[in-house]
Short mmCIF file of C-alpha atoms in Angstrom, two decimals:
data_model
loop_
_atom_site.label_atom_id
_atom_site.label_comp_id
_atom_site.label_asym_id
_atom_site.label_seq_id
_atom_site.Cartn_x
_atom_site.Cartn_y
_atom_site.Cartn_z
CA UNK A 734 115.62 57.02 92.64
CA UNK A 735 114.01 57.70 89.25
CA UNK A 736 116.17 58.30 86.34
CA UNK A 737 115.21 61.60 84.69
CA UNK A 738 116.69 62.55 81.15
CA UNK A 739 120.12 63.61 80.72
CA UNK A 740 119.41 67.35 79.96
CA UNK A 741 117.25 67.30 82.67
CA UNK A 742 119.41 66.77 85.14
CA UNK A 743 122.09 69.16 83.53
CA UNK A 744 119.85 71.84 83.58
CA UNK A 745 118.39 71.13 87.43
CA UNK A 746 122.12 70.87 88.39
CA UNK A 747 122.37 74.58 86.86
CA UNK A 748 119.74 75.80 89.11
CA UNK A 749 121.08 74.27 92.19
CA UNK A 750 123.78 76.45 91.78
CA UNK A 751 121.50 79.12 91.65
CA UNK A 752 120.73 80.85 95.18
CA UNK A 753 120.08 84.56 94.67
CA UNK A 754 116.23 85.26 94.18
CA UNK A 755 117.09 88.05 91.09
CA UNK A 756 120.00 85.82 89.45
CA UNK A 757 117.30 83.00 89.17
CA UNK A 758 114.89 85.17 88.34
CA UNK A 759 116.99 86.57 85.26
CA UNK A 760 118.15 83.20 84.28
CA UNK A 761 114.41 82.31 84.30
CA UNK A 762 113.48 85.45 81.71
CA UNK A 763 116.10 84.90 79.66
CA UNK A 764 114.62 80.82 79.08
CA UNK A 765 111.08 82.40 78.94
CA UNK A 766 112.07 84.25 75.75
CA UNK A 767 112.97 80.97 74.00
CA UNK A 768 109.69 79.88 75.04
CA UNK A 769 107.80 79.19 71.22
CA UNK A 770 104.55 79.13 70.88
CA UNK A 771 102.81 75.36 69.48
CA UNK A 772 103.19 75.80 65.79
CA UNK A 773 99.78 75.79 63.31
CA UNK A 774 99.85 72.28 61.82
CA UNK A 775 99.61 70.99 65.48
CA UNK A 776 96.92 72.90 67.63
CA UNK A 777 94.79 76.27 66.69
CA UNK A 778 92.79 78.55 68.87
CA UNK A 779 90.20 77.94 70.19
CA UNK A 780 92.81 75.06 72.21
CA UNK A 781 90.62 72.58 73.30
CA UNK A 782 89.77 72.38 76.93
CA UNK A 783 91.61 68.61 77.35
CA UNK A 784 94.78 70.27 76.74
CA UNK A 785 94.70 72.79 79.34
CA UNK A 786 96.49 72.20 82.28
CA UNK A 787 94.34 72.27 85.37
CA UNK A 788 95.53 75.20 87.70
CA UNK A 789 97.70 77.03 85.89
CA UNK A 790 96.79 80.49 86.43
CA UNK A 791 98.43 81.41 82.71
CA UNK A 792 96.15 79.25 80.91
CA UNK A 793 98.84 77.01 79.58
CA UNK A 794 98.32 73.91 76.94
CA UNK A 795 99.96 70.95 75.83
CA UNK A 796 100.16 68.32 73.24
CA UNK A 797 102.53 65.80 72.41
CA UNK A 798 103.64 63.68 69.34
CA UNK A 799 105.36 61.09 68.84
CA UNK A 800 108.91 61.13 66.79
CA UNK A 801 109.61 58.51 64.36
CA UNK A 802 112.36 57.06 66.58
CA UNK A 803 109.57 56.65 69.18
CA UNK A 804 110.22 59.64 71.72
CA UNK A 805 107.73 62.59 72.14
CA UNK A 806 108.07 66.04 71.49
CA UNK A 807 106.48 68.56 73.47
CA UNK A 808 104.06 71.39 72.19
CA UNK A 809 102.89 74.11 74.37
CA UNK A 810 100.75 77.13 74.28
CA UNK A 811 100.57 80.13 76.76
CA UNK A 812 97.81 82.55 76.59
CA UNK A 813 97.99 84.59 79.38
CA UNK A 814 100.73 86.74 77.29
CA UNK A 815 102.11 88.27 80.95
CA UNK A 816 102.37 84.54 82.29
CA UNK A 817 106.04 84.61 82.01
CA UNK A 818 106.61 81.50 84.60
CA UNK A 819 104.48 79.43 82.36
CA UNK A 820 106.47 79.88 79.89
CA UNK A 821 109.92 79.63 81.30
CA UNK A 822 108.22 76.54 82.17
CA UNK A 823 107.38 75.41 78.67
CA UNK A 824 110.31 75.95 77.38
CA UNK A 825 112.52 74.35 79.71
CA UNK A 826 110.17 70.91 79.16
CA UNK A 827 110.30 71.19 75.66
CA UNK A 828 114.36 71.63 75.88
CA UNK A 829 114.89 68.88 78.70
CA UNK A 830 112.43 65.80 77.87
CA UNK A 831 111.28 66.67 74.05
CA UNK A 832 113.26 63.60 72.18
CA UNK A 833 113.96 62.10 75.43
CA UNK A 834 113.31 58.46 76.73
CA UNK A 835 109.63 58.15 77.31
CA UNK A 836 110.36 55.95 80.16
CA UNK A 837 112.09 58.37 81.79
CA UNK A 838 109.75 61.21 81.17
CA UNK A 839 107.16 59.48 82.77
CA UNK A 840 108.99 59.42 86.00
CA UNK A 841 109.46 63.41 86.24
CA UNK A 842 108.39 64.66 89.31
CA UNK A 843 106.47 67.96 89.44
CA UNK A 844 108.44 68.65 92.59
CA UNK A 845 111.39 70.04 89.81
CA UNK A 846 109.40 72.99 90.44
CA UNK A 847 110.44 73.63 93.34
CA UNK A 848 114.06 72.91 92.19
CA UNK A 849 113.73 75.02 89.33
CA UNK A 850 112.08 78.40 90.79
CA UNK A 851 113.30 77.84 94.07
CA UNK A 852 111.15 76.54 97.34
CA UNK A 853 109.68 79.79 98.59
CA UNK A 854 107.49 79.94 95.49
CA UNK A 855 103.27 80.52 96.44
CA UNK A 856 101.50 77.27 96.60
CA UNK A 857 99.01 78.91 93.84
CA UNK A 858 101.81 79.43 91.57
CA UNK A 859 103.74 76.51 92.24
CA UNK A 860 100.59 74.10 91.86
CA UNK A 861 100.10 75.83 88.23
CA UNK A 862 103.55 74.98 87.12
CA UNK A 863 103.14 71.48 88.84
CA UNK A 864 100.19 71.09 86.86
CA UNK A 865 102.12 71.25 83.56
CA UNK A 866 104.96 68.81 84.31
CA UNK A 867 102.17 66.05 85.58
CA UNK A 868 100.49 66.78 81.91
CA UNK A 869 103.88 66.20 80.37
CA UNK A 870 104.30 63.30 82.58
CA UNK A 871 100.73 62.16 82.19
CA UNK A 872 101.28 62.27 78.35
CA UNK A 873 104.22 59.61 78.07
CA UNK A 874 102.49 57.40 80.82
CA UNK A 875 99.73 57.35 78.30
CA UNK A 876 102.04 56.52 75.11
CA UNK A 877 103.88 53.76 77.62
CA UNK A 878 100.38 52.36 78.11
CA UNK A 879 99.20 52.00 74.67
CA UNK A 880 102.31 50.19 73.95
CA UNK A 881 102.17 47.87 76.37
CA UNK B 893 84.97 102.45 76.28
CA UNK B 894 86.62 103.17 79.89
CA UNK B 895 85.40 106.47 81.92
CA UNK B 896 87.32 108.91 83.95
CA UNK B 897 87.93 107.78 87.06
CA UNK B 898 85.83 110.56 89.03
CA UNK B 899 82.73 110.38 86.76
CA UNK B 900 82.54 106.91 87.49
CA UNK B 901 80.44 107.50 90.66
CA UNK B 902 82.75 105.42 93.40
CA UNK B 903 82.73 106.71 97.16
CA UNK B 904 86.47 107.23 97.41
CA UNK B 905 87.38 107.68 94.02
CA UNK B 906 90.93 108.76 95.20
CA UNK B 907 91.76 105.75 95.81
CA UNK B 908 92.19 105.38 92.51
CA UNK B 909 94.94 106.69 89.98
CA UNK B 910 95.06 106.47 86.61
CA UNK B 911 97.81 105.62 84.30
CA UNK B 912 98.27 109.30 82.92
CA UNK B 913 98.89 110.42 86.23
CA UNK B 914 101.44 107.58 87.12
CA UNK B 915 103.12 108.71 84.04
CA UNK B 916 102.71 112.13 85.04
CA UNK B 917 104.56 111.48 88.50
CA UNK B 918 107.15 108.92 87.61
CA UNK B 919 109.80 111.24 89.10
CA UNK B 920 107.84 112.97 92.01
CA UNK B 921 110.01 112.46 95.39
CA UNK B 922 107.03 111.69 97.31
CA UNK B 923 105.26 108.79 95.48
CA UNK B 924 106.57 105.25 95.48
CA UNK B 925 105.25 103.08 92.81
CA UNK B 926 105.26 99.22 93.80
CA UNK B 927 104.54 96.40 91.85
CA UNK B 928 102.82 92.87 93.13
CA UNK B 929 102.60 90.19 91.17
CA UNK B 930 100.74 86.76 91.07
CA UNK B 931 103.74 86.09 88.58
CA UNK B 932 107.28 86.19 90.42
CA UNK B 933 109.28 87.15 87.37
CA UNK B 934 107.06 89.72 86.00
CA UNK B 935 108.58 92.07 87.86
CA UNK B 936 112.30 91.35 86.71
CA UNK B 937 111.55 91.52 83.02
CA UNK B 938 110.28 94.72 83.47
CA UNK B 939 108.43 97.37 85.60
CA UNK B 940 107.11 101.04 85.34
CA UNK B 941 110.67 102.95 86.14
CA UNK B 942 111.29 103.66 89.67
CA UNK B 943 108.39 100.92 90.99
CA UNK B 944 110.08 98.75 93.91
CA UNK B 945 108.63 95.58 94.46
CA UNK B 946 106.86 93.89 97.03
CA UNK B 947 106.67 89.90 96.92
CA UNK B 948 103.72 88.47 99.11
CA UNK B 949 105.50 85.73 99.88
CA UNK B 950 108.96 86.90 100.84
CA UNK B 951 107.97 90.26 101.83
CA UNK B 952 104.83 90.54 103.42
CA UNK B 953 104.84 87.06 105.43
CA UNK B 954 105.84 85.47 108.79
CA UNK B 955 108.77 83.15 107.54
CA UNK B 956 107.63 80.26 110.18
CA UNK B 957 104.33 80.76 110.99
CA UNK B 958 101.19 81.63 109.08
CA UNK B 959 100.53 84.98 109.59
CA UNK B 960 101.84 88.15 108.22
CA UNK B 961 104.85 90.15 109.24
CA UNK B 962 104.83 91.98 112.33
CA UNK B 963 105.42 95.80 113.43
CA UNK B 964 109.49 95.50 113.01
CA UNK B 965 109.39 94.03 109.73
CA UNK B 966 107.33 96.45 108.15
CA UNK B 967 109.28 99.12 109.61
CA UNK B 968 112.15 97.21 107.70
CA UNK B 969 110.70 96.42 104.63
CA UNK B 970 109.52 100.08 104.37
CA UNK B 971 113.04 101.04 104.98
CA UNK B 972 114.60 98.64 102.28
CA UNK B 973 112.05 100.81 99.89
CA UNK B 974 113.05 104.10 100.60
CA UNK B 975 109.27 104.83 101.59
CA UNK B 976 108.50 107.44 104.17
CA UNK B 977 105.07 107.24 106.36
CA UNK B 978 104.59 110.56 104.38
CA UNK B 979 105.05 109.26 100.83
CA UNK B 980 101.99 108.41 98.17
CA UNK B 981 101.81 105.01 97.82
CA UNK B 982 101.01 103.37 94.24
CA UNK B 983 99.89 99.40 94.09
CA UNK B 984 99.69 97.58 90.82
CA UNK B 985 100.34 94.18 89.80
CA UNK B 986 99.23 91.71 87.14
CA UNK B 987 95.70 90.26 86.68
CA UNK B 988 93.66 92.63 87.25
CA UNK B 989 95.81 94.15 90.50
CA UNK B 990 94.76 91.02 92.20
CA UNK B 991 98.22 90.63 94.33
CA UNK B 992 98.53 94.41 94.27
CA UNK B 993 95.07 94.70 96.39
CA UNK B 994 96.73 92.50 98.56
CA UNK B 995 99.73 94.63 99.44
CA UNK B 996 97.32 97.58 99.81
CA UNK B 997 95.88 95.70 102.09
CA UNK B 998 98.15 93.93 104.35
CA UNK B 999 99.78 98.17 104.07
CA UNK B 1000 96.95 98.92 105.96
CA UNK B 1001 97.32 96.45 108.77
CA UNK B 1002 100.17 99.23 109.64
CA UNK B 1003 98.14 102.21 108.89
CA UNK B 1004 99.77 103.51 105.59
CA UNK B 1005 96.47 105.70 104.81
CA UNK B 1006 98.21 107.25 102.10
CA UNK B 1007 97.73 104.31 99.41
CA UNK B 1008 96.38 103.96 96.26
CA UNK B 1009 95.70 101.56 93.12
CA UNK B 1010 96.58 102.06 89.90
CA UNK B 1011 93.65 101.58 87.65
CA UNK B 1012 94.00 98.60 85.03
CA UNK B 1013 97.34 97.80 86.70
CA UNK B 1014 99.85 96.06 84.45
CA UNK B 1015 97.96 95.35 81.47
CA UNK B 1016 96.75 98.77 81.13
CA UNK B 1017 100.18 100.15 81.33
CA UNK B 1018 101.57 97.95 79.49
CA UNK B 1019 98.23 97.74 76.38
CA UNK B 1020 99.27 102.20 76.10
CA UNK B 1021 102.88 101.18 75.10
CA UNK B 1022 104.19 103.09 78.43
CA UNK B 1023 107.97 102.86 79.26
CA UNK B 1024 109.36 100.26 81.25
CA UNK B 1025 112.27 98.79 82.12
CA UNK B 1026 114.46 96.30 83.81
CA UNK B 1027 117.03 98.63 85.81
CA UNK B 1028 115.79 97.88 89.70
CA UNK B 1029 115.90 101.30 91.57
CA UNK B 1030 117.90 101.98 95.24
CA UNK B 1031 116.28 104.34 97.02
CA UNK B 1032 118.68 105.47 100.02
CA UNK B 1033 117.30 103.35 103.41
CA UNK B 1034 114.70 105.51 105.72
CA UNK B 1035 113.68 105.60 109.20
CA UNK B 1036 109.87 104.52 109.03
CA UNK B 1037 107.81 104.21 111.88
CA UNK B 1038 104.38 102.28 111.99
CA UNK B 1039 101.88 101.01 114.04
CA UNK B 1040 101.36 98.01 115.58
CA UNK B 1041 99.52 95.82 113.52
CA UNK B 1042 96.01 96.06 113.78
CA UNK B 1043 93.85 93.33 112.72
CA UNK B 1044 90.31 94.65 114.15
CA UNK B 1045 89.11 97.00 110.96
CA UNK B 1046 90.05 94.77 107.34
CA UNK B 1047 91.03 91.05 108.92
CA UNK B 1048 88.34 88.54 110.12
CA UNK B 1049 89.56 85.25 112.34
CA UNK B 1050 87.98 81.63 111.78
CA UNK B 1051 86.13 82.23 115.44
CA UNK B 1052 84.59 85.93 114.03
CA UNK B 1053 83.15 83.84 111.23
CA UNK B 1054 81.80 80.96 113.15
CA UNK B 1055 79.90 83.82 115.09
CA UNK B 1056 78.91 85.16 111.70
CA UNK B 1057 77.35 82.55 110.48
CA UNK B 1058 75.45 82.34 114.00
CA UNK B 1059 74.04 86.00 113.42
CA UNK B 1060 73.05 85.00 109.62
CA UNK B 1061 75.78 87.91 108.70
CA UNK B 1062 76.83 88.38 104.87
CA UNK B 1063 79.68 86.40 103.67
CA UNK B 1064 81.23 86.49 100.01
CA UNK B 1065 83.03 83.92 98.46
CA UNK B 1066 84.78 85.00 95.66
CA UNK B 1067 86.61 82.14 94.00
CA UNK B 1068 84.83 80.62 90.83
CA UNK B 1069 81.90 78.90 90.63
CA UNK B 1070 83.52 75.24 90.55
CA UNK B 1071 85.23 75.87 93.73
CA UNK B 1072 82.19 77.57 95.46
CA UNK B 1073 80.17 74.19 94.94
CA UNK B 1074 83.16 72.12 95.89
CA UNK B 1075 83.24 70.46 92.47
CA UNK B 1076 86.53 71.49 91.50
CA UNK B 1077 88.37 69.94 94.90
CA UNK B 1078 86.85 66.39 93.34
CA UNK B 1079 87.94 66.39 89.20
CA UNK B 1080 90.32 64.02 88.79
CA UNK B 1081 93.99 64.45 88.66
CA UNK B 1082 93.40 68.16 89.82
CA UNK B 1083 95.39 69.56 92.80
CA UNK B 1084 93.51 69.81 96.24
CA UNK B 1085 94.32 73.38 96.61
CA UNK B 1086 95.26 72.73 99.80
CA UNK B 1087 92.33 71.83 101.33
CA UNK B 1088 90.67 68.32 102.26
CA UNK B 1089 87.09 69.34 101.75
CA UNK B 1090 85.50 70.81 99.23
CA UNK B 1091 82.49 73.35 99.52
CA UNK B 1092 81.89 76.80 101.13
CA UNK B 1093 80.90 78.28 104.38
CA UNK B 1094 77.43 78.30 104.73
CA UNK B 1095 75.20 81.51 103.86
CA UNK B 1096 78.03 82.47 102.11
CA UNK B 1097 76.81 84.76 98.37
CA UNK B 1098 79.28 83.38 95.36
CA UNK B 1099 80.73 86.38 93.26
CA UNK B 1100 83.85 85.74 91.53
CA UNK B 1101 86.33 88.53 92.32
CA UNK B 1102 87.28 89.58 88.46
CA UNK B 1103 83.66 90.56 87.68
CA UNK B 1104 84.48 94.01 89.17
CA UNK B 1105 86.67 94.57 86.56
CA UNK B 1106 86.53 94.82 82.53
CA UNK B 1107 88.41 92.01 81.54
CA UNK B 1108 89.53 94.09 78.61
CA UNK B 1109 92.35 96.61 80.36
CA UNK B 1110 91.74 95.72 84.09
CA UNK B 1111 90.18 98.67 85.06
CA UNK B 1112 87.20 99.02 87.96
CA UNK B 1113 84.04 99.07 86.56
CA UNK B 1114 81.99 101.76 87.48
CA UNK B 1115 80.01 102.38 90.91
CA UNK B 1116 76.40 101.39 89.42
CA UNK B 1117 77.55 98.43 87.68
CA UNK B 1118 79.27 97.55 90.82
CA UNK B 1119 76.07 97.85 93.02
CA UNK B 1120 74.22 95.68 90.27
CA UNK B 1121 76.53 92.59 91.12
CA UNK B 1122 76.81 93.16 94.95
CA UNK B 1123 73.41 94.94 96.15
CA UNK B 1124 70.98 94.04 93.22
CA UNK B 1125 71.99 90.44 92.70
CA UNK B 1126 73.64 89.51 95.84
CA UNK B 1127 71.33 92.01 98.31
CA UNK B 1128 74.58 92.92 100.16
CA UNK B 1129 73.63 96.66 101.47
CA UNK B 1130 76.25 99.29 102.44
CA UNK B 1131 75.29 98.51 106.18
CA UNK B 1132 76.34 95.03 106.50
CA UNK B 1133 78.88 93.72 108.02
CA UNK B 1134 80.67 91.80 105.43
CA UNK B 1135 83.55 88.97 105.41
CA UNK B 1136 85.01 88.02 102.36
CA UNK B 1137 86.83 84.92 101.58
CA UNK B 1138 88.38 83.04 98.68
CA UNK B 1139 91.27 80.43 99.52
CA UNK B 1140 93.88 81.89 101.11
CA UNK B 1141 92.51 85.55 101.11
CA UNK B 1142 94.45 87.41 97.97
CA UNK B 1143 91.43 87.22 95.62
CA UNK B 1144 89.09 88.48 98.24
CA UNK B 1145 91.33 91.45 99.22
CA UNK B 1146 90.49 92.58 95.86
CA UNK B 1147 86.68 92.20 96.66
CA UNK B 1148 87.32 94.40 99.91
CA UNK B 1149 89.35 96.77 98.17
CA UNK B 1150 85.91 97.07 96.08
CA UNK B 1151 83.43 97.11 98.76
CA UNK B 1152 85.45 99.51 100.76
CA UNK B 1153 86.58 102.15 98.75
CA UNK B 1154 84.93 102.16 95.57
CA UNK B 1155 81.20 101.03 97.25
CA UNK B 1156 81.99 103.02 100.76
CA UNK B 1157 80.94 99.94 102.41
CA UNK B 1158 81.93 100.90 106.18
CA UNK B 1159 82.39 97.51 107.77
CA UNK B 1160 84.54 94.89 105.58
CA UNK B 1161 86.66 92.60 106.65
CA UNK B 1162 89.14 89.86 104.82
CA UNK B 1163 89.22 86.36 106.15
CA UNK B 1164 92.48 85.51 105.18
CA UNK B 1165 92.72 81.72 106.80
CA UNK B 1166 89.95 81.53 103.96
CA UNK B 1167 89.63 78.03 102.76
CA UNK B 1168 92.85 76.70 103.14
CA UNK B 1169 91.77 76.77 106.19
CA UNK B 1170 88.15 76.17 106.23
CA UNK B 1171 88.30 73.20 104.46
CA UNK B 1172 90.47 71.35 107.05
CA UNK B 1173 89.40 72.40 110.19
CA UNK B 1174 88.00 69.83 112.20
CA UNK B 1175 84.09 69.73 112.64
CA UNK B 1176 83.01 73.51 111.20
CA UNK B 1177 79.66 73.63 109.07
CA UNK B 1178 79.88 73.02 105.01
CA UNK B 1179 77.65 73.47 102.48
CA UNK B 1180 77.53 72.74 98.76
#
């Protein structure tokens, strides 16, 4: 079994306890209005095409930088501004693996999806929101490499 | 700068309301307003007040296998709405009413004549600063009684468009251009979509489903822009027989929706198995 970040594991055992579609769906809205946007001094628009995550119907982006004690926090951007799963998404990454082990974050599976917004979410949708959790993933993979 | 809906030259322009008249009708008995999304908590953070909502995927689906809902479920679902056989029915959704085509189309599997879009959907209501809200409505339960499920008129079968491509019949794919060549099945680290082959079904004309609308507030564009993309690019004619596909047949219910009503094409049909199941069946023709 991998070993995924401590918040992330807090926060997936909060949805487990989650089995009414509209409760979910509410607890979902009310993370999607924490989402924030990736500040100035990071990214600007135009976002440049490498940071968009493939499939993701919501045209979402992300960058990462690294923290002086050697984790990575998460940046994200969200343009389709009625893509409100993209950025419930967003900000529950940033929340649950931003200043978290890199290690670890490179062993998230996108299947939390399916933990997260429940199984009977469309394969379109789901593959979008799959998409940005293997970019996150993809990103401290990258940051392991160039330090080995 | 967006025309009335009726000088805009489309062959069933009632098909079509507008978001004055939703406004106008927000507490008429007869109409139901229902929202479809692509996004499953658009809905929940806030609708046009009194819309229900239909979810393709828990609502209008066969839980086990892949096919849509049958006679008795409709009746029920219709029920759970409060809608009557009699009532108006109004789709919209988000981008562009792309999943809000889709319920107006699988409605009229059953025969619920009395449907229609809103134009420019979500984003249009929502760009004119238009109420909404988060309270879900109850509507008390009715007694609703459809047909069987007929899948002859809007709903083409892998077989129907094997025999299509036999007779050289039209066939539109409407997903992008990167999918259309197959290109976008082979970029690296880039989900398969579902599908182990990339491509589309041969003879088939590629136009992308959203050119039929202005990307600026979702609404139709009008009849003789329309017939530039579909008859004078394309040479689809109002004759044809038509199938339209994209990858598992929500973006090209849109295309039908167009073709049908606001073109008056006659014979259209949705393949629904699209790619998804195209691109894995076992020895049918492919071409990029």
């Amino acid at each position: 079994m991998p070993e995924y970040p401590e918040k992330l594991n807090e926060m997936l055992a909060d949805f487990a306890f989650v089995t009414d579609r509209s409760e979910r769906a509410e607890l979902l809205i009310d993370i999607s209005e924490g989402f924030e946007p990736v500040p100035e001094p990071i990214a600007t628009r135009p976002y440049p095409e490498e940071r968009r995550v493939p499939a993701c119907e919501s045209e979402a982006y992300v960058w990462s930088e690294e923290q002086p004690d050697g984790t990575l926090k998460f940046y994200f951007a969200v343009e389709n501004p009625q893509g409100v799963s993209a950025k419930a998404m967003a900000a529950i990454l940033d929340q649950a693996l931003s200043g978290a082990p890199v290690e670890q974050v490179a062993q998230v599976s996108p299947e939390i999806v399916l933990q997260i917004f429940g199984k009977d979410i469309s394969m379109g949708k789901g593959q979008g929101l799959m998409g940005m959790v293997a970019a996150v993933q993809a990103a401290a993979r990258r940051e392991l490499a160039e330090r080995s | 700068m967006t025309t009335n809906i009726d000088q805009r030259g489309y062959a069933r322009p009632n098909v079509l309301v507008s978001t004055d008249w939703v406004a106008e009708h927000l507490n008429d008995p007869q109409i139901r307003v229902i929202e479809s999304n692509e996004d499953p908590l658009l809905y929940t953070s806030g609708h046009i007040p009194g819309a229900v909502e239909v979810d393709w995927t828990r609502d209008l689906n066969d839980r086990l296998r892949r096919d849509y809902l049958d006679q008795a479920e409709f009746e029920a679902l219709m029920s759970r709405l409060g809608i009557t056989p009699e009532m108006t029915l109004v789709f919209y959704g988000d981008k562009n009413n792309w999943w809000a085509t889709y319920a107006f189309w699988v409605f009229q599997l059953f025969g619920h004549r009395n449907a229609r879009v809103m134009d420019g959907g979500r984003l249009k209501w929502e760009q004119e600063g238009r109420s909404m809200t988060r309270e879900k409505p109850v509507y008390p339960p009715t007694a609703y009684k459809a047909q069987a499920r007929n899948d002859e008129e809007a709903r083409a079968f892998r077989d129907q468009v094997l025999n299509h491509i036999g007779t050289r019949q039209p066939l539109v794919d409407v997903r992008s251009p990167a999918e259309y060549s197959g290109e976008r099945l082979h970029m690296p680290d880039y989900p398969n979509e579902g599908a182990l082959r990339g491509g589309h079904i041969p003879g088939a004309v590629n136009v992308p489903w959203s050119r039929a609308v202005n990307p600026d507030d979702g609404t139709f564009k009008p009849a003789d822009e329309l017939r530039q993309i579909y008859e004078q690019e394309q040479g689809l004619s109002p004759d044809d027989d038509i199938i339209a596909y994209c990858r598992i047949g929500e973006r090209s219910s849109h295309t039908w929706f167009v073709l049908k009503y606001l073109l008056g094409y006659d014979r259209v049909r949705n393949y629904d198995g699209s790619w998804t199941e195209w691109g894995n069946l076992v020895g049918v023709p492919i071409e990029r």
